Amino acid sequence: MAVALAGADSPGEHLQLAAFTAMAAGVFIWLGRRQRRTGRGLAAPSETMRAGDRLVQPPPPSRGYRIAGGVWIGVGSIFVLPAVFNLVAAIGQLVD
C-alpha cells in the first residue's frame, strides 16, 4: 500500500525513489552522528581558530546539540523504511 501511494509505476521509478530516500537517510544519519559525537552545532567549528594575534577556543560541547544529533538520526531512520519498500517493489516488478 505504501508503494502504491508513492506514485511510482515502473521499476526504474521505484529504484530512483529508493536511491533518493537512501541518500537522504545517509545524510541525516551522518549529520546526526557527527553532531552527537562532537556535541557542537553543524556549522560551529570544533578546532581552535586564530583571530588576529590570539587563539580562540571553540565553545564547549553542549548537551542540547547531542540531543539534536539523536533527533537527526531518528529523522534519517524514518527515511530508511521507504527506501526498503521501494527497493522491494522494484525487485518484485522485475521478477514478475
mmCIF file with all atom_site columns, C-alpha atoms in Angstrom:
data_model
loop_
_atom_site.group_PDB
_atom_site.id
_atom_site.type_symbol
_atom_site.label_atom_id
_atom_site.label_alt_id
_atom_site.label_comp_id
_atom_site.label_asym_id
_atom_site.label_entity_id
_atom_site.label_seq_id
_atom_site.pdbx_PDB_ins_code
_atom_site.Cartn_x
_atom_site.Cartn_y
_atom_site.Cartn_z
_atom_site.occupancy
_atom_site.B_iso_or_equiv
_atom_site.pdbx_formal_charge
_atom_site.auth_seq_id
_atom_site.auth_comp_id
_atom_site.auth_asym_id
_atom_site.auth_atom_id
_atom_site.pdbx_PDB_model_num
ATOM 1  C CA . MET A 1 1  ? 0.000  0.000   0.000   1.00 0.00 ? 1  MET A CA 1
ATOM 2  C CA . ALA A 1 2  ? 2.818  2.425   0.836   1.00 0.00 ? 2  ALA A CA 1
ATOM 3  C CA . VAL A 1 3  ? 4.424  1.729   -2.524  1.00 0.00 ? 3  VAL A CA 1
ATOM 4  C CA . ALA A 1 4  ? 1.142  2.427   -4.328  1.00 0.00 ? 4  ALA A CA 1
ATOM 5  C CA . LEU A 1 5  ? 0.930  5.786   -2.577  1.00 0.00 ? 5  LEU A CA 1
ATOM 6  C CA . ALA A 1 6  ? 4.451  6.678   -3.682  1.00 0.00 ? 6  ALA A CA 1
ATOM 7  C CA . GLY A 1 7  ? 3.192  7.190   -7.238  1.00 0.00 ? 7  GLY A CA 1
ATOM 8  C CA . ALA A 1 8  ? 5.849  5.045   -8.910  1.00 0.00 ? 8  ALA A CA 1
ATOM 9  C CA . ASP A 1 9  ? 4.696  2.791   -11.730 1.00 0.00 ? 9  ASP A CA 1
ATOM 10 C CA . SER A 1 10 ? 7.875  1.311   -13.196 1.00 0.00 ? 10 SER A CA 1
ATOM 11 C CA . PRO A 1 11 ? 10.829 -0.467  -11.596 1.00 0.00 ? 11 PRO A CA 1
ATOM 12 C CA . GLY A 1 12 ? 13.071 2.399   -12.661 1.00 0.00 ? 12 GLY A CA 1
ATOM 13 C CA . GLU A 1 13 ? 10.957 4.919   -10.773 1.00 0.00 ? 13 GLU A CA 1
ATOM 14 C CA . HIS A 1 14 ? 10.979 2.688   -7.704  1.00 0.00 ? 14 HIS A CA 1
ATOM 15 C CA . LEU A 1 15 ? 14.769 2.438   -7.886  1.00 0.00 ? 15 LEU A CA 1
ATOM 16 C CA . GLN A 1 16 ? 15.079 6.215   -8.238  1.00 0.00 ? 16 GLN A CA 1
ATOM 17 C CA . LEU A 1 17 ? 12.862 6.749   -5.206  1.00 0.00 ? 17 LEU A CA 1
ATOM 18 C CA . ALA A 1 18 ? 14.823 4.125   -3.261  1.00 0.00 ? 18 ALA A CA 1
ATOM 19 C CA . ALA A 1 19 ? 18.119 5.794   -4.151  1.00 0.00 ? 19 ALA A CA 1
ATOM 20 C CA . PHE A 1 20 ? 16.842 9.256   -3.215  1.00 0.00 ? 20 PHE A CA 1
ATOM 21 C CA . THR A 1 21 ? 15.435 8.175   0.139   1.00 0.00 ? 21 THR A CA 1
ATOM 22 C CA . ALA A 1 22 ? 18.558 6.116   0.915   1.00 0.00 ? 22 ALA A CA 1
ATOM 23 C CA . MET A 1 23 ? 20.749 9.158   0.190   1.00 0.00 ? 23 MET A CA 1
ATOM 24 C CA . ALA A 1 24 ? 18.558 11.358  2.386   1.00 0.00 ? 24 ALA A CA 1
ATOM 25 C CA . ALA A 1 25 ? 18.743 8.762   5.162   1.00 0.00 ? 25 ALA A CA 1
ATOM 26 C CA . GLY A 1 26 ? 22.514 8.580   4.856   1.00 0.00 ? 26 GLY A CA 1
ATOM 27 C CA . VAL A 1 27 ? 22.951 12.359  5.014   1.00 0.00 ? 27 VAL A CA 1
ATOM 28 C CA . PHE A 1 28 ? 20.671 12.792  8.026   1.00 0.00 ? 28 PHE A CA 1
ATOM 29 C CA . ILE A 1 29 ? 22.243 9.896   9.916   1.00 0.00 ? 29 ILE A CA 1
ATOM 30 C CA . TRP A 1 30 ? 25.764 11.157  9.113   1.00 0.00 ? 30 TRP A CA 1
ATOM 31 C CA . LEU A 1 31 ? 24.896 14.673  10.301  1.00 0.00 ? 31 LEU A CA 1
ATOM 32 C CA . GLY A 1 32 ? 23.265 13.318  13.449  1.00 0.00 ? 32 GLY A CA 1
ATOM 33 C CA . ARG A 1 33 ? 26.216 11.098  14.316  1.00 0.00 ? 33 ARG A CA 1
ATOM 34 C CA . ARG A 1 34 ? 28.633 13.975  13.740  1.00 0.00 ? 34 ARG A CA 1
ATOM 35 C CA . GLN A 1 35 ? 26.645 16.365  15.900  1.00 0.00 ? 35 GLN A CA 1
ATOM 36 C CA . ARG A 1 36 ? 26.111 13.786  18.593  1.00 0.00 ? 36 ARG A CA 1
ATOM 37 C CA . ARG A 1 37 ? 29.787 12.843  18.672  1.00 0.00 ? 37 ARG A CA 1
ATOM 38 C CA . THR A 1 38 ? 31.127 16.410  18.853  1.00 0.00 ? 38 THR A CA 1
ATOM 39 C CA . GLY A 1 39 ? 28.349 17.998  20.915  1.00 0.00 ? 39 GLY A CA 1
ATOM 40 C CA . ARG A 1 40 ? 28.587 21.123  18.772  1.00 0.00 ? 40 ARG A CA 1
ATOM 41 C CA . GLY A 1 41 ? 26.374 22.653  16.101  1.00 0.00 ? 41 GLY A CA 1
ATOM 42 C CA . LEU A 1 42 ? 26.771 21.572  12.497  1.00 0.00 ? 42 LEU A CA 1
ATOM 43 C CA . ALA A 1 43 ? 28.198 24.927  11.420  1.00 0.00 ? 43 ALA A CA 1
ATOM 44 C CA . ALA A 1 44 ? 30.272 25.531  14.563  1.00 0.00 ? 44 ALA A CA 1
ATOM 45 C CA . PRO A 1 45 ? 33.956 24.705  14.227  1.00 0.00 ? 45 PRO A CA 1
ATOM 46 C CA . SER A 1 46 ? 35.436 22.250  16.662  1.00 0.00 ? 46 SER A CA 1
ATOM 47 C CA . GLU A 1 47 ? 39.000 23.479  16.308  1.00 0.00 ? 47 GLU A CA 1
ATOM 48 C CA . THR A 1 48 ? 40.925 26.338  17.807  1.00 0.00 ? 48 THR A CA 1
ATOM 49 C CA . MET A 1 49 ? 40.813 29.345  15.472  1.00 0.00 ? 49 MET A CA 1
ATOM 50 C CA . ARG A 1 50 ? 43.217 32.238  15.094  1.00 0.00 ? 50 ARG A CA 1
ATOM 51 C CA . ALA A 1 51 ? 41.657 35.695  15.359  1.00 0.00 ? 51 ALA A CA 1
ATOM 52 C CA . GLY A 1 52 ? 44.198 38.417  14.924  1.00 0.00 ? 52 GLY A CA 1
ATOM 53 C CA . ASP A 1 53 ? 47.129 37.683  17.193  1.00 0.00 ? 53 ASP A CA 1
ATOM 54 C CA . ARG A 1 54 ? 45.416 35.284  19.602  1.00 0.00 ? 54 ARG A CA 1
ATOM 55 C CA . LEU A 1 55 ? 43.821 31.828  19.580  1.00 0.00 ? 55 LEU A CA 1
ATOM 56 C CA . VAL A 1 56 ? 40.096 31.468  20.219  1.00 0.00 ? 56 VAL A CA 1
ATOM 57 C CA . GLN A 1 57 ? 38.850 28.257  21.824  1.00 0.00 ? 57 GLN A CA 1
ATOM 58 C CA . PRO A 1 58 ? 35.696 26.621  20.433  1.00 0.00 ? 58 PRO A CA 1
ATOM 59 C CA . PRO A 1 59 ? 32.571 26.620  22.588  1.00 0.00 ? 59 PRO A CA 1
ATOM 60 C CA . PRO A 1 60 ? 32.265 23.704  25.000  1.00 0.00 ? 60 PRO A CA 1
ATOM 61 C CA . PRO A 1 61 ? 30.197 20.683  23.944  1.00 0.00 ? 61 PRO A CA 1
ATOM 62 C CA . SER A 1 62 ? 26.501 21.114  24.650  1.00 0.00 ? 62 SER A CA 1
ATOM 63 C CA . ARG A 1 63 ? 24.006 18.511  25.796  1.00 0.00 ? 63 ARG A CA 1
ATOM 64 C CA . GLY A 1 64 ? 21.320 20.149  23.644  1.00 0.00 ? 64 GLY A CA 1
ATOM 65 C CA . TYR A 1 65 ? 23.378 19.605  20.497  1.00 0.00 ? 65 TYR A CA 1
ATOM 66 C CA . ARG A 1 66 ? 23.874 15.958  21.424  1.00 0.00 ? 66 ARG A CA 1
ATOM 67 C CA . ILE A 1 67 ? 20.116 15.544  21.813  1.00 0.00 ? 67 ILE A CA 1
ATOM 68 C CA . ALA A 1 68 ? 19.558 17.307  18.484  1.00 0.00 ? 68 ALA A CA 1
ATOM 69 C CA . GLY A 1 69 ? 22.017 14.848  16.915  1.00 0.00 ? 69 GLY A CA 1
ATOM 70 C CA . GLY A 1 70 ? 19.871 11.993  18.181  1.00 0.00 ? 70 GLY A CA 1
ATOM 71 C CA . VAL A 1 71 ? 16.829 13.649  16.622  1.00 0.00 ? 71 VAL A CA 1
ATOM 72 C CA . TRP A 1 72 ? 18.648 13.901  13.262  1.00 0.00 ? 72 TRP A CA 1
ATOM 73 C CA . ILE A 1 73 ? 19.483 10.194  13.499  1.00 0.00 ? 73 ILE A CA 1
ATOM 74 C CA . GLY A 1 74 ? 15.785 9.480   14.116  1.00 0.00 ? 74 GLY A CA 1
ATOM 75 C CA . VAL A 1 75 ? 14.781 11.561  11.089  1.00 0.00 ? 75 VAL A CA 1
ATOM 76 C CA . GLY A 1 76 ? 17.285 9.671   8.958   1.00 0.00 ? 76 GLY A CA 1
ATOM 77 C CA . SER A 1 77 ? 15.962 6.357   10.240  1.00 0.00 ? 77 SER A CA 1
ATOM 78 C CA . ILE A 1 78 ? 12.476 7.310   9.070   1.00 0.00 ? 78 ILE A CA 1
ATOM 79 C CA . PHE A 1 79 ? 13.837 7.591   5.505   1.00 0.00 ? 79 PHE A CA 1
ATOM 80 C CA . VAL A 1 80 ? 15.229 4.045   5.575   1.00 0.00 ? 80 VAL A CA 1
ATOM 81 C CA . LEU A 1 81 ? 11.826 2.342   5.511   1.00 0.00 ? 81 LEU A CA 1
ATOM 82 C CA . PRO A 1 82 ? 10.574 3.903   2.229   1.00 0.00 ? 82 PRO A CA 1
ATOM 83 C CA . ALA A 1 83 ? 13.913 3.065   0.623   1.00 0.00 ? 83 ALA A CA 1
ATOM 84 C CA . VAL A 1 84 ? 13.468 -0.585  1.549   1.00 0.00 ? 84 VAL A CA 1
ATOM 85 C CA . PHE A 1 85 ? 9.828  -0.633  0.385   1.00 0.00 ? 85 PHE A CA 1
ATOM 86 C CA . ASN A 1 86 ? 10.718 0.894   -2.977  1.00 0.00 ? 86 ASN A CA 1
ATOM 87 C CA . LEU A 1 87 ? 13.644 -1.472  -3.465  1.00 0.00 ? 87 LEU A CA 1
ATOM 88 C CA . VAL A 1 88 ? 11.440 -4.497  -2.722  1.00 0.00 ? 88 VAL A CA 1
ATOM 89 C CA . ALA A 1 89 ? 8.759  -3.159  -5.087  1.00 0.00 ? 89 ALA A CA 1
ATOM 90 C CA . ALA A 1 90 ? 11.321 -2.683  -7.886  1.00 0.00 ? 90 ALA A CA 1
ATOM 91 C CA . ILE A 1 91 ? 12.689 -6.195  -7.432  1.00 0.00 ? 91 ILE A CA 1
ATOM 92 C CA . GLY A 1 92 ? 9.144  -7.575  -7.330  1.00 0.00 ? 92 GLY A CA 1
ATOM 93 C CA . GLN A 1 93 ? 8.243  -5.864  -10.600 1.00 0.00 ? 93 GLN A CA 1
ATOM 94 C CA . LEU A 1 94 ? 11.468 -7.010  -12.258 1.00 0.00 ? 94 LEU A CA 1
ATOM 95 C CA . VAL A 1 95 ? 10.850 -10.636 -11.245 1.00 0.00 ? 95 VAL A CA 1
ATOM 96 C CA . ASP A 1 96 ? 7.241  -10.659 -12.485 1.00 0.00 ? 96 ASP A CA 1
#
